[in-house]
XYZ file of C-alpha atoms in Angstrom:
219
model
C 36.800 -29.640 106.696
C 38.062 -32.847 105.518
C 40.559 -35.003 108.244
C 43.052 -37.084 106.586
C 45.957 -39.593 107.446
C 48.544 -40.179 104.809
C 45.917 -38.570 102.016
C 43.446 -40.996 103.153
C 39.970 -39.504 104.898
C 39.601 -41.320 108.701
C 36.226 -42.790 109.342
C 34.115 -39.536 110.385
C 36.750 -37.315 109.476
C 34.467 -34.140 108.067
C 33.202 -31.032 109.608
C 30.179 -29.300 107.334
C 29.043 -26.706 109.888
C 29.940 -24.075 108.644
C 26.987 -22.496 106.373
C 26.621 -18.930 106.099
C 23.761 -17.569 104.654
C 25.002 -13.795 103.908
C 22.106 -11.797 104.999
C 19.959 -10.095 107.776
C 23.574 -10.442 109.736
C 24.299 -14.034 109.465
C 27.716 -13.366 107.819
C 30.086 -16.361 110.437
C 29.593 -19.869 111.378
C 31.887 -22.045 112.624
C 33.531 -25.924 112.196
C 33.807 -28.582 114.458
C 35.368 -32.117 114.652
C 36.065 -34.316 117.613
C 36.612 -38.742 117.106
C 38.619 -41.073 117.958
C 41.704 -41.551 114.917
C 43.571 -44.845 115.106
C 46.818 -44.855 113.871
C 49.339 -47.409 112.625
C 53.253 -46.740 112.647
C 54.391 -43.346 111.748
C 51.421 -41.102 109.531
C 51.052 -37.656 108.837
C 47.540 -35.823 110.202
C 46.044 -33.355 107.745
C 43.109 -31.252 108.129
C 42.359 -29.389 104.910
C 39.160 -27.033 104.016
C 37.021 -27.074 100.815
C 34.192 -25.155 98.966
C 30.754 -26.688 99.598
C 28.399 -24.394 98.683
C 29.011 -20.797 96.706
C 32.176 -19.836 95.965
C 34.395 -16.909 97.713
C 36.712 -15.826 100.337
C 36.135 -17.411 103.994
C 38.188 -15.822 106.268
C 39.082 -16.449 110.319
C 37.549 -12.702 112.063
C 40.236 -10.856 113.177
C 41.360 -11.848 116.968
C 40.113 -15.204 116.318
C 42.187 -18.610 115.450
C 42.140 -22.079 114.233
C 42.294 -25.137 117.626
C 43.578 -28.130 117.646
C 43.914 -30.929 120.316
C 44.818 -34.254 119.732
C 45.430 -36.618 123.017
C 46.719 -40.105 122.803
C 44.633 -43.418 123.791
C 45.281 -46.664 124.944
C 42.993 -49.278 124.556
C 41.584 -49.331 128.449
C 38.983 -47.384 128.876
C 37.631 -47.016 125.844
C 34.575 -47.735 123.412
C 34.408 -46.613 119.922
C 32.173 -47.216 117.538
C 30.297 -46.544 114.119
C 27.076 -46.489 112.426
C 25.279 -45.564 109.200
C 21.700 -46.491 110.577
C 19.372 -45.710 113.397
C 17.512 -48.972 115.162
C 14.532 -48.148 112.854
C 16.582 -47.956 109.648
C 18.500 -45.317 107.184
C 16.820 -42.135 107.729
C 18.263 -40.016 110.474
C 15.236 -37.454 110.068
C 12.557 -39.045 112.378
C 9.872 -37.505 113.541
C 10.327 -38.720 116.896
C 13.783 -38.662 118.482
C 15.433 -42.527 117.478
C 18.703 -44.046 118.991
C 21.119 -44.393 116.930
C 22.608 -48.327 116.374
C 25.874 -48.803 116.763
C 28.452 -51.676 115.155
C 30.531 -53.710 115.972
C 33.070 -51.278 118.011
C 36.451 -50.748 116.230
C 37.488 -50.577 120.222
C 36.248 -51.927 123.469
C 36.845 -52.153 126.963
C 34.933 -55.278 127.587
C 35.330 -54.771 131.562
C 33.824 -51.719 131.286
C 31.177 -51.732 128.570
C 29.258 -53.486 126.662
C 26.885 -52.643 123.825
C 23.529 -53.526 122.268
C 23.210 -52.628 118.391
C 19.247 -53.233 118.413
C 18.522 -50.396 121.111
C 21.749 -48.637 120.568
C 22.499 -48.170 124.302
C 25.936 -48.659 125.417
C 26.122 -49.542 128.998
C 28.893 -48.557 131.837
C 29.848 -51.136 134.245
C 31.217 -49.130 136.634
C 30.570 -46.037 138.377
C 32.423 -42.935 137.276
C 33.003 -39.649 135.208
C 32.601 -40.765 131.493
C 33.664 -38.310 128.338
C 31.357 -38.493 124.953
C 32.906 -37.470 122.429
C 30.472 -37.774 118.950
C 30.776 -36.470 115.053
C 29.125 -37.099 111.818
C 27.767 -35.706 108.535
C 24.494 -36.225 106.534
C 23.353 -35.137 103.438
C 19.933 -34.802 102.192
C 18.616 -33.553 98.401
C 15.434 -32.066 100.288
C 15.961 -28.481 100.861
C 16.270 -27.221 104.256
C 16.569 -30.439 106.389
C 17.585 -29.740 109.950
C 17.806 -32.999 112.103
C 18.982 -32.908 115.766
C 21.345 -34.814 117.728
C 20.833 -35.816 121.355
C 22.492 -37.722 124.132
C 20.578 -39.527 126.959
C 21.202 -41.737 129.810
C 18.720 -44.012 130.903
C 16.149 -42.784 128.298
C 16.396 -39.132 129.539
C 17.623 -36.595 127.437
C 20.840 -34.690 129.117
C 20.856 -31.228 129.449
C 23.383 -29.269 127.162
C 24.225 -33.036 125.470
C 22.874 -31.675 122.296
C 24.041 -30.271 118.673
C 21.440 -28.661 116.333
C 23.929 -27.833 113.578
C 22.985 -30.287 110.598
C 21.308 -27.229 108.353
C 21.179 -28.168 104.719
C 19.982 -25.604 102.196
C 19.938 -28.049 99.255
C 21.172 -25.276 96.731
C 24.166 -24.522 95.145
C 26.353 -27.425 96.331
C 25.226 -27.808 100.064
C 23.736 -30.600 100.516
C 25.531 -31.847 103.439
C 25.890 -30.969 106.984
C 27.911 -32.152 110.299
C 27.243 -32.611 114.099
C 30.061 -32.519 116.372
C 29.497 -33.103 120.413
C 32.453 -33.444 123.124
C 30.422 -33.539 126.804
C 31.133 -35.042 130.424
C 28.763 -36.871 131.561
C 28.902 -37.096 135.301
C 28.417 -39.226 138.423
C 27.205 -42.222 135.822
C 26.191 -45.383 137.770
C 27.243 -48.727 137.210
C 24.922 -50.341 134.515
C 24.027 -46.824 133.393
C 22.579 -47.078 129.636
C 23.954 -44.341 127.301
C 22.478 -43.203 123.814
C 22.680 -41.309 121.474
C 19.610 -39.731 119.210
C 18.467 -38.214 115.856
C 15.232 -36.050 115.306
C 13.899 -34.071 112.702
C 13.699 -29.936 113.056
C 13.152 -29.095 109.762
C 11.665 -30.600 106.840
C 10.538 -33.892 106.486
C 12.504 -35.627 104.253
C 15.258 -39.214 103.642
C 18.484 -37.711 105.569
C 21.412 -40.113 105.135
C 24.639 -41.082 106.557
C 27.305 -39.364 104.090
C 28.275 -42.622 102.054
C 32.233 -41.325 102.270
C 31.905 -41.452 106.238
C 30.086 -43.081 109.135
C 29.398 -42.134 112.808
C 31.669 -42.409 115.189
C 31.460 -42.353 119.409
C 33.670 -42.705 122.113
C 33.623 -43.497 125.468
C-alpha cells in the first residue's frame, strides 16, 4: 500500500504486510498504516495498492471492508520523528532487541518532550495518557528475515506494544515488509523514558530501512 500526497509518497507512507503464502490454509493477511502526514495548503490524500510478490487477484473477503481515519494535529502535544538507523547502526535485525535512534523531530513539543538520538529514548515531562502511534518498512535480500518491533518504557518491554509482521520471503519480488503499531500507553510519569526496539526472529541477516521511506513515531 503506497500513501501519497499530490502523487508524491509521505515519509513512511507504505504498508507491506500483507504476504500470503497460499497453502496449508494461509490464504488472507492483512495491511496496516498509521503516521503522522503534514500537510501544506490544499493536497489531495491517495492510498493506492500494488503487486509485490506473485501476481493475481487479491480480493477484500466478503463482509469485510477497507478503514480509514485521518484526525487533524496541531503542533502542541506532539513529537514526531524519523530514523533509518538503530543506536548501534543500519541493521534492524539484531540479535538482541536495540532501540531504535531517532532524528531530529520534524515536530516537537519542547514543554513536553525531549529526545536523545544516542539511546533513542524520548522522554515525557509530564504525567499523563500518551498515544504511540509507529510504521515502517524494511527490506532484506536474505530469505526469510523476520525482525520484531517492540515498545518499552523505562527499559521494560510493554505488554501488547508489539508488531511481529516484517516476514520477507526473498522470492519472487518480496523482499520487503512493514510494521505498523497504534497503542496507549497509560498512567506514564513525568520523566518517563519511551523506546522503541528491533530484534531478529528469523534469519540472521543485513535488514535495512527501505531507502524510499524512513521511520516515523508520534507522540
Amino acid at each position: 500500500m503506497l500513501i501519497t500526497l499530490n502523487g508524491d509518497q509521505v515519509p513512511g507512507g507504505r504498508a507491506e504486510q500483507g504476504y500470503i503464502r497460499n497453502a496449508d490454509s494461509h490464504t488472507a493477511a492483512s495491511l496496516h498504516f498509521s503516521g503522522v502526514i503534514e500537510v501544506s495548503g490544499n493536497q489531495r490524500l491517495r492510498i493506492e495498492t500494488w503487486k509485490k510478490g506473485n501476481p493475481g487477484n487479491i480480493t477484500l473477503p466478503e463482509g469485510k471492508q477497507a478503514s480509514l481515519f485521518i484526525e487533524k494535529l496541531g503542533d502542541s502535544g506532539v513529537f514526531s520523528a524519523s530514523a533509518t538507523e538503530t543506536v548501534d547502526g543500519i541493521d534492524f535485525n539484531p540479535d538482541v532487541a536495540t532501540q531504535i535512534a531517532w532524528k531530529s523531530p520534524s515536530i516537537i513539543d519542547s514543554a513536553l518532550y525531549s529526545s536523545n538520538t544516542s539511546s533513542g529514548a524520548v522522554t515525557v515531562k509530564e504525567a499523563g495518557n500518551y498515544l504511540l502511534v509507529y510504521n515502517d518498512a524494511l527490506e532484506s535480500s536474505i530469505q526469510r528475515a523476520a525482525p520484531k518491533i517492540t515498545v518499552e518504557v523505562n527499559g521494560n518491554p510493554v505488554a501488547g506494544a508489539m508488531a511481529s509482521t516484517q516476514y520477507i520471503r526473498s522470492l519472487n519480488g518480496h523482499n520487503s515488509a512493514s510494521a505498523s503499531i497504534v497503542f496507549l500507553l497509560d498512567s506514564l510519569s513525568a520523566n518517563d523514558d519511551i523506546t522503541v526496539s528491533t530484534v531478529r526472529e528469523g534469519r540472521n541477516c543485513k535488514l535495512l530501512v527501505n531507502w524510499r521511506i524512513s521511520s516515523t513515531r508520534s507522540f
